[in-house]
Short mmCIF file of C-alpha atoms and ligand atoms in Angstrom, two decimals:
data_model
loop_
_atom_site.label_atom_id
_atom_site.label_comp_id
_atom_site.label_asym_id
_atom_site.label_seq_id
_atom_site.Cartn_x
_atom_site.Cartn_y
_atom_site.Cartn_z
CA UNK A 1443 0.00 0.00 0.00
CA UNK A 1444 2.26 2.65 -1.17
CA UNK A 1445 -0.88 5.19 -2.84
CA UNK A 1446 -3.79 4.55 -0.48
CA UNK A 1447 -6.83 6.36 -2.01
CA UNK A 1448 -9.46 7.36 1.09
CA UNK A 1449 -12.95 8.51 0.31
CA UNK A 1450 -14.48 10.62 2.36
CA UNK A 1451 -11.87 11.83 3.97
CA UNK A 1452 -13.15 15.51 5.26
CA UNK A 1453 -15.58 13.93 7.22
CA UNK A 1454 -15.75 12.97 10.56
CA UNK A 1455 -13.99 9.42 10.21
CA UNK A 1456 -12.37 9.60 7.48
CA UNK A 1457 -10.44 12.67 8.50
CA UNK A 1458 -9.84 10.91 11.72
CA UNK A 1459 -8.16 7.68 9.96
CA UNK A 1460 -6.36 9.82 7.47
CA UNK A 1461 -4.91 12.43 10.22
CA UNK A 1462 -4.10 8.59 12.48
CA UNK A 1463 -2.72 7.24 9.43
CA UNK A 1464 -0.12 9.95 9.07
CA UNK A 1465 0.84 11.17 12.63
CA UNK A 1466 0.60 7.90 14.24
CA UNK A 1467 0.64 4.51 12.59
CA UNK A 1468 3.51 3.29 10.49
CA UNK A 1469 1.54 3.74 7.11
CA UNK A 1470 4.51 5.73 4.94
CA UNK A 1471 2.66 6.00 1.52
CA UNK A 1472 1.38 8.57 -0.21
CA UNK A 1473 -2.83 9.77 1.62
CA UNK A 1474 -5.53 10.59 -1.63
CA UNK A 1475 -8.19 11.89 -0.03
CA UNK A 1476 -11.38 11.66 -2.48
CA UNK A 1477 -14.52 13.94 -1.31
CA UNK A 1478 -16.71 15.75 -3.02
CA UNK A 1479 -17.74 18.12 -0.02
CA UNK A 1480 -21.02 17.68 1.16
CA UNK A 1481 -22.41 19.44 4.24
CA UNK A 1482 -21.23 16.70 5.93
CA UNK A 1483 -17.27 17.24 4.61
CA UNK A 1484 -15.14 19.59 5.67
CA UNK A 1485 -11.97 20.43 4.50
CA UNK A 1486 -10.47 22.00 8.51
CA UNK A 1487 -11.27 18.10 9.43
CA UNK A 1488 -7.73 18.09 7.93
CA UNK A 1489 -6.38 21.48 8.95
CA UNK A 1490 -2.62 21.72 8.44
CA UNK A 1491 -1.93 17.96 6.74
CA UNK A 1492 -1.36 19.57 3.59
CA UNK A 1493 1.63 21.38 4.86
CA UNK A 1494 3.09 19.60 7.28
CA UNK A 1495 2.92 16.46 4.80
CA UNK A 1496 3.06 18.08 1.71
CA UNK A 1497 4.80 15.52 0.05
CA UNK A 1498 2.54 12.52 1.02
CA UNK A 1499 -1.08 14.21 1.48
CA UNK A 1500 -3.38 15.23 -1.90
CA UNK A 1501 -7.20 16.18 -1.52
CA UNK A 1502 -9.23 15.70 -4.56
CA UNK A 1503 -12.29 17.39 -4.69
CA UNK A 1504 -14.77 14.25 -6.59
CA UNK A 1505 -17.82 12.81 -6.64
CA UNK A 1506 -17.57 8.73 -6.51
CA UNK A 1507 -20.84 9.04 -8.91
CA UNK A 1508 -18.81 10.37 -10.96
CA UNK A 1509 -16.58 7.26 -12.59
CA UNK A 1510 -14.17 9.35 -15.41
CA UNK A 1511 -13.26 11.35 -12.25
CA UNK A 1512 -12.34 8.24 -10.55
CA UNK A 1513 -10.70 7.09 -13.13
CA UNK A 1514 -8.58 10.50 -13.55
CA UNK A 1515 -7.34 9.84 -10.03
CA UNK A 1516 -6.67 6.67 -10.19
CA UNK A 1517 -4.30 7.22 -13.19
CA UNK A 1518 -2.52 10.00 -11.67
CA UNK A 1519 -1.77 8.82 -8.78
CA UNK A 1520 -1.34 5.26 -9.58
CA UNK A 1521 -3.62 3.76 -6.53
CA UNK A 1522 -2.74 0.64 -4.99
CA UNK A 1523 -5.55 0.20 -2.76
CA UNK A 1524 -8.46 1.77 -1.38
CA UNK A 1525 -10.18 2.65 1.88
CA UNK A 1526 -14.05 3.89 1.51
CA UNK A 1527 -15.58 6.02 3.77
CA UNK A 1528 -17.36 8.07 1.85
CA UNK A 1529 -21.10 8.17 2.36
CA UNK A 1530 -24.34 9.59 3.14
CA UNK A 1531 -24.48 8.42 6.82
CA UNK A 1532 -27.87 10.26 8.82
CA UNK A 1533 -30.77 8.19 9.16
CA UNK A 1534 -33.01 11.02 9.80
CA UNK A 1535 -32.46 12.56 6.54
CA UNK A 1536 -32.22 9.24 4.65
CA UNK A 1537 -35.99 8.74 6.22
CA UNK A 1538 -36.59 12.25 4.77
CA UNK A 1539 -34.69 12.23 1.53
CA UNK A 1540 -33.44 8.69 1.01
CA UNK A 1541 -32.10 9.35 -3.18
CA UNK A 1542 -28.75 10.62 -2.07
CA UNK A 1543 -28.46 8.01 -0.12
CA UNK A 1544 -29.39 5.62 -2.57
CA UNK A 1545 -26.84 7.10 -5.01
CA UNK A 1546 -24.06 8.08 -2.76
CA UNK A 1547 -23.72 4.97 -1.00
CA UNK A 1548 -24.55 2.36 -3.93
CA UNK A 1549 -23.91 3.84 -7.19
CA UNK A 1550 -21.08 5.74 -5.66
CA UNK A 1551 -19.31 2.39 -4.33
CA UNK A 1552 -20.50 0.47 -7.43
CA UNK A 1553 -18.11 3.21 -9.57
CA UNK A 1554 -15.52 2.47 -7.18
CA UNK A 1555 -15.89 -0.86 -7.30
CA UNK A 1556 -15.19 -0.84 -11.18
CA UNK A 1557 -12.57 1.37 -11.55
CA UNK A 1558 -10.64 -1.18 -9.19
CA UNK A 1559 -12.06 -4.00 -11.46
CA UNK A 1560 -10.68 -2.29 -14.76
CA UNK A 1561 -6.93 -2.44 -13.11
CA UNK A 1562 -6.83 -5.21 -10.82
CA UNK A 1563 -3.94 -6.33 -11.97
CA UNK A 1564 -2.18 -2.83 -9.62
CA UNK A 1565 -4.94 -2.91 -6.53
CA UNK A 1566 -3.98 -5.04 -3.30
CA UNK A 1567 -6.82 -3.53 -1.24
CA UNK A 1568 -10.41 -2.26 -1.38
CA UNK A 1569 -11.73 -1.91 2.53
CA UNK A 1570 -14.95 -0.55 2.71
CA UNK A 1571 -16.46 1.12 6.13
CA UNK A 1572 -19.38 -0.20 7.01
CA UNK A 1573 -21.78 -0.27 10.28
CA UNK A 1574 -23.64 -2.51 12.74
CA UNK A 1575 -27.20 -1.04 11.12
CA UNK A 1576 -27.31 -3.48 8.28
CA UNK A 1577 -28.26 -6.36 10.87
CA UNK A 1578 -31.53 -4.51 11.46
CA UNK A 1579 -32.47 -4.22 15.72
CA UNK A 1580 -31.51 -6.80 18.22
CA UNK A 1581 -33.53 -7.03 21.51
CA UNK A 1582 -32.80 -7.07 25.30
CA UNK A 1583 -30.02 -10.19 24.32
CA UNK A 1584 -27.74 -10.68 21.97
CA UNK A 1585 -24.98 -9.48 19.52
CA UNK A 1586 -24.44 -9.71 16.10
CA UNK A 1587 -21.63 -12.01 14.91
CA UNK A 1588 -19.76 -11.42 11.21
CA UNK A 1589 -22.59 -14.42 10.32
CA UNK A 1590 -26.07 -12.39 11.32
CA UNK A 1591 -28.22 -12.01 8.25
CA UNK A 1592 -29.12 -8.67 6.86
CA UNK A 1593 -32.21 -7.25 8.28
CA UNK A 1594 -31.88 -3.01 7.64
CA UNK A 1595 -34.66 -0.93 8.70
CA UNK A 1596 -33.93 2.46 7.36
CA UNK A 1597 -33.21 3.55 3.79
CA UNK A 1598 -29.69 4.42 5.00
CA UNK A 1599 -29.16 1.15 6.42
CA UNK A 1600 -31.02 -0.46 3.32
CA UNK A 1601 -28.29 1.37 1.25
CA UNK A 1602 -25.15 0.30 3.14
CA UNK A 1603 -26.47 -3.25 3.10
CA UNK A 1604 -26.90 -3.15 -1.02
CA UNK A 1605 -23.12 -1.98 -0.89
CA UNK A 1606 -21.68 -4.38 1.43
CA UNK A 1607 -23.04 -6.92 -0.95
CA UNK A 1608 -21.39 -5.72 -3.79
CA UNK A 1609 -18.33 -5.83 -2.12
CA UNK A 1610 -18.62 -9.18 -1.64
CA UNK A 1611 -20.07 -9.99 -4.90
CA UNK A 1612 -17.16 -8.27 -6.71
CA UNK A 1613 -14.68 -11.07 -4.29
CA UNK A 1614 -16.54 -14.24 -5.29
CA UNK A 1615 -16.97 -12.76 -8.61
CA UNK A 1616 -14.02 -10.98 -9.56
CA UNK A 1617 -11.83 -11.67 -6.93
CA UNK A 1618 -11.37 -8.13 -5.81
CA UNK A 1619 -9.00 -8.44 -2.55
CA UNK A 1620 -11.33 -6.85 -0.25
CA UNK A 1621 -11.97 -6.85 3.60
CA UNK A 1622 -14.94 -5.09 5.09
CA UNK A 1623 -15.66 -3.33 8.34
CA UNK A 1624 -19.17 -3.36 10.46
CA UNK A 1625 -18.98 -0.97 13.59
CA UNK A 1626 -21.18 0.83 15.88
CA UNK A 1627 -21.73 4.58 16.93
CA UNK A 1628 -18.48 6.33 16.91
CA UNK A 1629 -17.90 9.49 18.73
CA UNK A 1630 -15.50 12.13 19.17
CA UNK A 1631 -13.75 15.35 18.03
CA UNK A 1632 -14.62 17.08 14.85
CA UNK A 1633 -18.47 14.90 13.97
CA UNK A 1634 -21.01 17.22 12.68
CA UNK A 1635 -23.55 18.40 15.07
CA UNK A 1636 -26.51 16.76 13.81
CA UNK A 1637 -25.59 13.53 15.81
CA UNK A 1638 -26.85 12.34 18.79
CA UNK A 1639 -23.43 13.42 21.33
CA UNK A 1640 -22.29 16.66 19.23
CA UNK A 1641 -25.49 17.43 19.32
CA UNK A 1642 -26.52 17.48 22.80
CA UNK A 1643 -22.97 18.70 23.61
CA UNK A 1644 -23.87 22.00 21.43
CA UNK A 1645 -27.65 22.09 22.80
CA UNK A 1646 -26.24 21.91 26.11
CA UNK A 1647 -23.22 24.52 26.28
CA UNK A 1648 -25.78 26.82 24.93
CA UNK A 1649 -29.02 26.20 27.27
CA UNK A 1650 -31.23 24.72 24.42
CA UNK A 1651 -33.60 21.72 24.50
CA UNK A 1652 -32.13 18.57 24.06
CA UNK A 1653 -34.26 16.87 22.14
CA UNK A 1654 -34.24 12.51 22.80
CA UNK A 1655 -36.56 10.55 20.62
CA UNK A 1656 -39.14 8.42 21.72
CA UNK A 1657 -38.35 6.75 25.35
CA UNK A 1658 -34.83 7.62 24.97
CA UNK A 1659 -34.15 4.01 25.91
CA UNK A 1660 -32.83 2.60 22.97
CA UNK A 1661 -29.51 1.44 22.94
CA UNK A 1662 -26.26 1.67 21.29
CA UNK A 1663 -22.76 0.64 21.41
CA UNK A 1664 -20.37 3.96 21.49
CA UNK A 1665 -16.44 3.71 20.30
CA UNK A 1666 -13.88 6.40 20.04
CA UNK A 1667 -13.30 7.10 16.62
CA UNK A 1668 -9.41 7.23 17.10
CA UNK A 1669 -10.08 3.71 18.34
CA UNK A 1670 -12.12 2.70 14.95
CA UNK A 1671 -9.23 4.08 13.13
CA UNK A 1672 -6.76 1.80 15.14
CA UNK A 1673 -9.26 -0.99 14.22
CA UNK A 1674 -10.04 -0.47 10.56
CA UNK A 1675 -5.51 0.14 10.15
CA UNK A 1676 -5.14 -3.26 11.83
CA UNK A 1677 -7.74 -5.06 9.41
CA UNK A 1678 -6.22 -3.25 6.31
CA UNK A 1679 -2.25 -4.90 7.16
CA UNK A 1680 -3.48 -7.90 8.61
CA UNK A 1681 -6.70 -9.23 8.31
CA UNK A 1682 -7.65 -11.79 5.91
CA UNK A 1683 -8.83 -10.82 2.26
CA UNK A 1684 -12.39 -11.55 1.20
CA UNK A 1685 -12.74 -11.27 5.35
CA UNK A 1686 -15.34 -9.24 7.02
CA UNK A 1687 -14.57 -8.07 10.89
CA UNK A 1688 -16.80 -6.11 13.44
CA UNK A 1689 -15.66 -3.26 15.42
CA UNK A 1690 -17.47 -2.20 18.80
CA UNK A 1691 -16.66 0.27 21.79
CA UNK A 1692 -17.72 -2.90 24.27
CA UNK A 1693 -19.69 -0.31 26.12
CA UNK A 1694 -23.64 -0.27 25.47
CA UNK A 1695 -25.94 3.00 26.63
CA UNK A 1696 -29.68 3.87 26.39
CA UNK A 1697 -29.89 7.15 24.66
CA UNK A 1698 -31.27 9.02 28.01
CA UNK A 1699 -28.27 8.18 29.98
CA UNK A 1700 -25.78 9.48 27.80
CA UNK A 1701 -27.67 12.37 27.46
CA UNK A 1702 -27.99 12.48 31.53
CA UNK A 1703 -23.98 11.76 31.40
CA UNK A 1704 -23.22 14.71 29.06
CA UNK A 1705 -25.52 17.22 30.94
CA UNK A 1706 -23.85 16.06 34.21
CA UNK A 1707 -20.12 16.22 33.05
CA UNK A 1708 -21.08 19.57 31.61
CA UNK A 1709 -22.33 21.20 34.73
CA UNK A 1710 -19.10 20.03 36.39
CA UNK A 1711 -17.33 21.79 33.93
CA UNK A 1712 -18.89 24.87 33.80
CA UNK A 1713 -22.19 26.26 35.15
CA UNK A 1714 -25.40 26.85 33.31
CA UNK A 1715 -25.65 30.57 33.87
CA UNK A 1716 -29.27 30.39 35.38
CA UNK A 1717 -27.05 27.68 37.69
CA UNK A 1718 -29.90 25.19 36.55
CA UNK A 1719 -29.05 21.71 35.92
CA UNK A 1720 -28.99 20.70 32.43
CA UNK A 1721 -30.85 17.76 32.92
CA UNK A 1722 -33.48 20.12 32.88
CA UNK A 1723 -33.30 20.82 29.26
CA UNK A 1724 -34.32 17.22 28.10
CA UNK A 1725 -37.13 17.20 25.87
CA UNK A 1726 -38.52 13.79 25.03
CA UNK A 1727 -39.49 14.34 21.20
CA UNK A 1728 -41.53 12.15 18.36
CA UNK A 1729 -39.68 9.03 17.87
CA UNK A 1730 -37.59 8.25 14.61
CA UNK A 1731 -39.86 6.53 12.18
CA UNK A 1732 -38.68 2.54 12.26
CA UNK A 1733 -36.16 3.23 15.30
CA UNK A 1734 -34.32 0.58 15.82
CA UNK A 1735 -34.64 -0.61 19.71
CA UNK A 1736 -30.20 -2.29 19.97
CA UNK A 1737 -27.51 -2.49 18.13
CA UNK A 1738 -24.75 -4.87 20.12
CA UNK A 1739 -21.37 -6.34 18.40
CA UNK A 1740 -20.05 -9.17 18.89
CA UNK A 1741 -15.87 -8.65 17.94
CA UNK A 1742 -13.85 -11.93 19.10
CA UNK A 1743 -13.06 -11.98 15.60
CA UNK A 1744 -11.01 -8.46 15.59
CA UNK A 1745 -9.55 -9.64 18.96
CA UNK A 1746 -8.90 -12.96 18.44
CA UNK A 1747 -7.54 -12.98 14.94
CA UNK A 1748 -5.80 -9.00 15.11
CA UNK A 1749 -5.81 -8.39 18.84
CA UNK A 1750 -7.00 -5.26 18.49
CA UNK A 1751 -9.53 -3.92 21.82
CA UNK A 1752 -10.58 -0.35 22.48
CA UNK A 1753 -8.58 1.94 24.46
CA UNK A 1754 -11.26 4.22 25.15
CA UNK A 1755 -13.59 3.65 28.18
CA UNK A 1756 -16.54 5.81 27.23
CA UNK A 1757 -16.42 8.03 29.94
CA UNK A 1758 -12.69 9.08 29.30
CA UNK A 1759 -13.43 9.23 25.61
CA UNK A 1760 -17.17 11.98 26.27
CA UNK A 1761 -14.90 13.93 28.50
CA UNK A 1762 -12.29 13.87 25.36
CA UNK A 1763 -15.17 14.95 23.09
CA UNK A 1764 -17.17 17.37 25.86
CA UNK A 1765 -13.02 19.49 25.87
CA UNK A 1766 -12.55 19.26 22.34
CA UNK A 1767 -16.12 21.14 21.78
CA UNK A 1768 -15.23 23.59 24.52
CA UNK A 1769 -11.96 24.39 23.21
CA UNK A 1770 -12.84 24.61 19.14
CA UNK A 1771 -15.20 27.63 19.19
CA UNK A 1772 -13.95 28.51 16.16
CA UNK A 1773 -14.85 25.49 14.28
CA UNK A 1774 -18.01 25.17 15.79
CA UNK A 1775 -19.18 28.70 15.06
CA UNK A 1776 -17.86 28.25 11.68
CA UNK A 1777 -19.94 24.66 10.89
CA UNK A 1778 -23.06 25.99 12.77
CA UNK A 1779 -23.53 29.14 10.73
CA UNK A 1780 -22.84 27.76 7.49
CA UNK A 1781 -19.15 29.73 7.26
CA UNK A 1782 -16.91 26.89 6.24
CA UNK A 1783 -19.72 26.12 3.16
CA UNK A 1784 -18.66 29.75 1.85
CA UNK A 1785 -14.89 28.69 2.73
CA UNK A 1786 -15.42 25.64 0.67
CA UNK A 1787 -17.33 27.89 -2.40
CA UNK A 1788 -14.31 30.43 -2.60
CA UNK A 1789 -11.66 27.67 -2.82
CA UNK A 1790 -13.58 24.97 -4.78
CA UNK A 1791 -16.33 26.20 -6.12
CA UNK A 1792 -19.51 25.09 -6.32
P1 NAD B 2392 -19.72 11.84 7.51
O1 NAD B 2392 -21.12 12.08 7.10
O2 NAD B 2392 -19.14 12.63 8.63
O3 NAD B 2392 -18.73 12.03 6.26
C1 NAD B 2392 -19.02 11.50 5.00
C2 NAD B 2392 -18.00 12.08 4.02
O4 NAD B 2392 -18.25 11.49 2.72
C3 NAD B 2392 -18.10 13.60 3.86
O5 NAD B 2392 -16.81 14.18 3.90
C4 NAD B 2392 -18.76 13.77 2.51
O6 NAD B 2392 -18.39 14.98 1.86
C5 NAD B 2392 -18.23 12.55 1.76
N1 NAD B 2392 -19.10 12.16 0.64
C6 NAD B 2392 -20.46 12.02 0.69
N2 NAD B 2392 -20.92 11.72 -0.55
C7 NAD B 2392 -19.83 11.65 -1.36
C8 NAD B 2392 -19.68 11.38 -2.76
N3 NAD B 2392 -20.72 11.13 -3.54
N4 NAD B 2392 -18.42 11.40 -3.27
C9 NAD B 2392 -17.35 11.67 -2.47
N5 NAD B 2392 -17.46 11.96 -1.16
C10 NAD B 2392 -18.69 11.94 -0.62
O7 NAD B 2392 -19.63 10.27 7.79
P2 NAD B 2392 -18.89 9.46 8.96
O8 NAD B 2392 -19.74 9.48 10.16
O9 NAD B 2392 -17.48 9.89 9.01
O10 NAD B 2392 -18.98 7.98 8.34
C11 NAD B 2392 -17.98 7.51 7.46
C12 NAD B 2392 -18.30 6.08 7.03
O11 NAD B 2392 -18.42 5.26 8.21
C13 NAD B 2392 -19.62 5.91 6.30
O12 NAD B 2392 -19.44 4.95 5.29
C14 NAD B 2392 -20.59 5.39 7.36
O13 NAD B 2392 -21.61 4.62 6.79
C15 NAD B 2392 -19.66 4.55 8.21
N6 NAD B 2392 -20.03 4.39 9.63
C16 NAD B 2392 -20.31 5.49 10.40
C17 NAD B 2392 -20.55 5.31 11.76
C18 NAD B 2392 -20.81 6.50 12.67
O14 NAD B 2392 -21.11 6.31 13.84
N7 NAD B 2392 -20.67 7.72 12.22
C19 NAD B 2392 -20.53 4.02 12.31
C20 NAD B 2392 -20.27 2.93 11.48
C21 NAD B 2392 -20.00 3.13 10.14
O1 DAU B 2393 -24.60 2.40 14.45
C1 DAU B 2393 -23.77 3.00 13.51
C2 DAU B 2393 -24.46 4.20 12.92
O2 DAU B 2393 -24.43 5.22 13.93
C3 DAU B 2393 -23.82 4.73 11.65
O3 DAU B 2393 -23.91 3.75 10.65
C4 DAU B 2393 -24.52 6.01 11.18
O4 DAU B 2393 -23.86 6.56 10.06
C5 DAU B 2393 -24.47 7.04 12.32
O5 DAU B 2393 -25.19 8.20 11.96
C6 DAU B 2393 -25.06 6.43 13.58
O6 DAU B 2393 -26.49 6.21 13.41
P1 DAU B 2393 -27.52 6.45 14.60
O7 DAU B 2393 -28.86 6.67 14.03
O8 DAU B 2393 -27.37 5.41 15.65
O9 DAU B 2393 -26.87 7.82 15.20
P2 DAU B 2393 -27.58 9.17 15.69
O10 DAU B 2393 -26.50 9.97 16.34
O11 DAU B 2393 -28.39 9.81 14.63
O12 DAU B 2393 -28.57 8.64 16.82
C7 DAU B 2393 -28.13 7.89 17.93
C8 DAU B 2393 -29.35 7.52 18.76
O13 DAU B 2393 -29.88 8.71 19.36
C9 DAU B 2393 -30.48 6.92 17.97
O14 DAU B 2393 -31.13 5.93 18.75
C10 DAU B 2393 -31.43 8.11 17.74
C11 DAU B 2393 -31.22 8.95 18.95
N1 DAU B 2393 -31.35 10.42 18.77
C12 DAU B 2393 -30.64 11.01 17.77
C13 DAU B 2393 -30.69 12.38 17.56
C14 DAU B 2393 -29.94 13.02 16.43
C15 DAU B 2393 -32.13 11.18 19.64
O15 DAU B 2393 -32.75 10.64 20.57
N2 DAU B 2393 -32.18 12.53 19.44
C16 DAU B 2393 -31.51 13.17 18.42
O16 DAU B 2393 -31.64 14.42 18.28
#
């Protein structure tokens, strides 16, 4: 893996692996980083790479719908292997919109797909990201294991299921060298504010409702993001081609407590001016259309086979998150008013 192309790279993991990749692990290729720029990507994800790697970072503005472009880059910089992020990833707008979705996240990988077909002869990896939400909802019990059958309930899930299929398909049929990833909620620094945790973290510093949906008592699984990046790394070098692994944080929450658990840690912090607890703010809202009730992984595979585990316990990794909000103002400001899109216009266009 000497020219690693990444998709999706100014967004919120993406920008995480690539900035892990280069200041931490011992990758020493050349970083493409394919996005097109959504509202979801954001070129300050990445703030400084370009300089202080200037001879082993490169940002391509691209659409992966768009397969000459693909091809284009993967001429020029003569890619070896691939690592795709890129996606439409919000299940509330997928309920409300679900064509992007539909386009991004299987056309878009389809393309991809190809334009590693058309040279496999040069590619000797295509990893694609995916998540726990293809299984569909688990109950009280259980986990899902690489083996669970398919079961997605929203058109975003639907639309990561269709691609992890053609993944595989293009293995038996083609025998692309692929390995795929299914993991759970991530959290951390630099995710876009229309997730659950940056969210409430915003809501909160700023004495607005926090809005849970339903019972707030379903559950999910939350991981660090620097500790997916660690994961999905350790399954590009080492894990076995055609091989799918899950990644989980090993720590399961119902949506009300982490809520509770941010507006406590926050009032610790620093206190609501009215000196009211935040607590107060919860709101319990309509609940998401199809919501599905637990998503649980089971990832003896990653341990067993990689020995990868998470670092992160999740209260040392929201206290993490809850600083890095506090003490990026600037980035904040500029995502919540709509700033960096104009940044984005005068330097890309579009
Ligand atoms: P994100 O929404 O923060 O970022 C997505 C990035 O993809 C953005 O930079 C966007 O500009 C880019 N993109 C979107 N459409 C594109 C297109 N057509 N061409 C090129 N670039 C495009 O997403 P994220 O939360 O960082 O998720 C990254 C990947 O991880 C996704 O595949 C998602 O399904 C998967 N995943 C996410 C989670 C999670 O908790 N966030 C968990 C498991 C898996
Ligand atoms: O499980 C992995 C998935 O995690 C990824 O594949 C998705 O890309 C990512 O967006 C995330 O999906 P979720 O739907 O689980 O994440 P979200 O942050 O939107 O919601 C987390 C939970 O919190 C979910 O049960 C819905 C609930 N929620 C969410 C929001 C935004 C609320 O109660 N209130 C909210 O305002």
């Amino acid at each position: 893996m000497e020219n690693l192309l990444v998709t999706g790279g100014c967004g919120f993991m993406g920008s995480d692996f690539i900035r892990y990749l280069l200041t931490e692990s011992d990758f020493n290729g050349r970083v493409i980083n394919l996005d097109t720029l959504t509202y979801a990507g954001n070129p300050e994800n990445l703030n400084g790479m370009d300089e202080r790697f200037s001879d082993r970072y490169f940002f391509v503005k691209a659409d992966i719908c768009d397969p000459k472009a693909l091809d284009r880059v993967f001429e020029e910089f003569s890619i070896d292997s691939v690592c795709h992020f890129a996606a439409e990833t919000h299940v509330d707008r997928s309920i409300m919109g679900p064509s992007a979705f539909i386009r991004t996240n299987i056309e878009g990988t389809f393309n991809l797909l190809e334009s590693v077909r058309s040279r496999l002869d040069k590619i000797s990896l295509f990893h694609h990201i995916s998540t726990d939400e293809v299984y569909g909802s688990l109950g009280e019990k259980g986990y899902f294991t690489e083996d669970t059958p398919y079961n997605p309930s929203s058109p975003y899930s639907a639309s990561k299921a269709a691609s992890d299929h053609l993944v595989s398909a293009y293995n038996r049929t083609y025998h692309l060298p692929i390995t795929i990833s299914n993991c759970s909620n991530n959290y951390g620094p630099y995710q876009f504010p229309e997730k659950l945790i940056p969210l409430m973290i915003l809501n909160a510093i700023e004495g607005k409702p926090l809005p849970v949906y339903g019972t707030g008592k379903n559950i999910r699984d939350w991981i660090y993001v620097k500790d997916h990046s660690r994961a999905v790394w350790a399954i590009m070098k080492k894990g076995e081609k055609g091989g799918k692994y899950h990644i989980g944080g090993k720590y399961e929450m119902r949506n009300i407590d982490v809520v509770e658990m941010i507006c406590d840690l926050l009032d610790s912090i620093k206190v609501k001016k009215d000196s009211a607890p935040r607590r107060n703010l919860i709101t319990f809202v309509e609940d998401r259309k199809g919501h599905d009730f637990r998503y649980a992984m089971d990832f003896t595979k990653l341990e067993n086979e990689l020995g990868w585990t998470p670092a992160e316990s999740f209260e040392t990794g929201l206290k993490k998150t809850i600083d890095w909000y506090l003490n990026h103002n600037d980035w904040v400001q500029r995502v919540k008013s709509g700033e960096y899109r104009n940044w984005i216009k005068t330097h890309y266009g579009g």
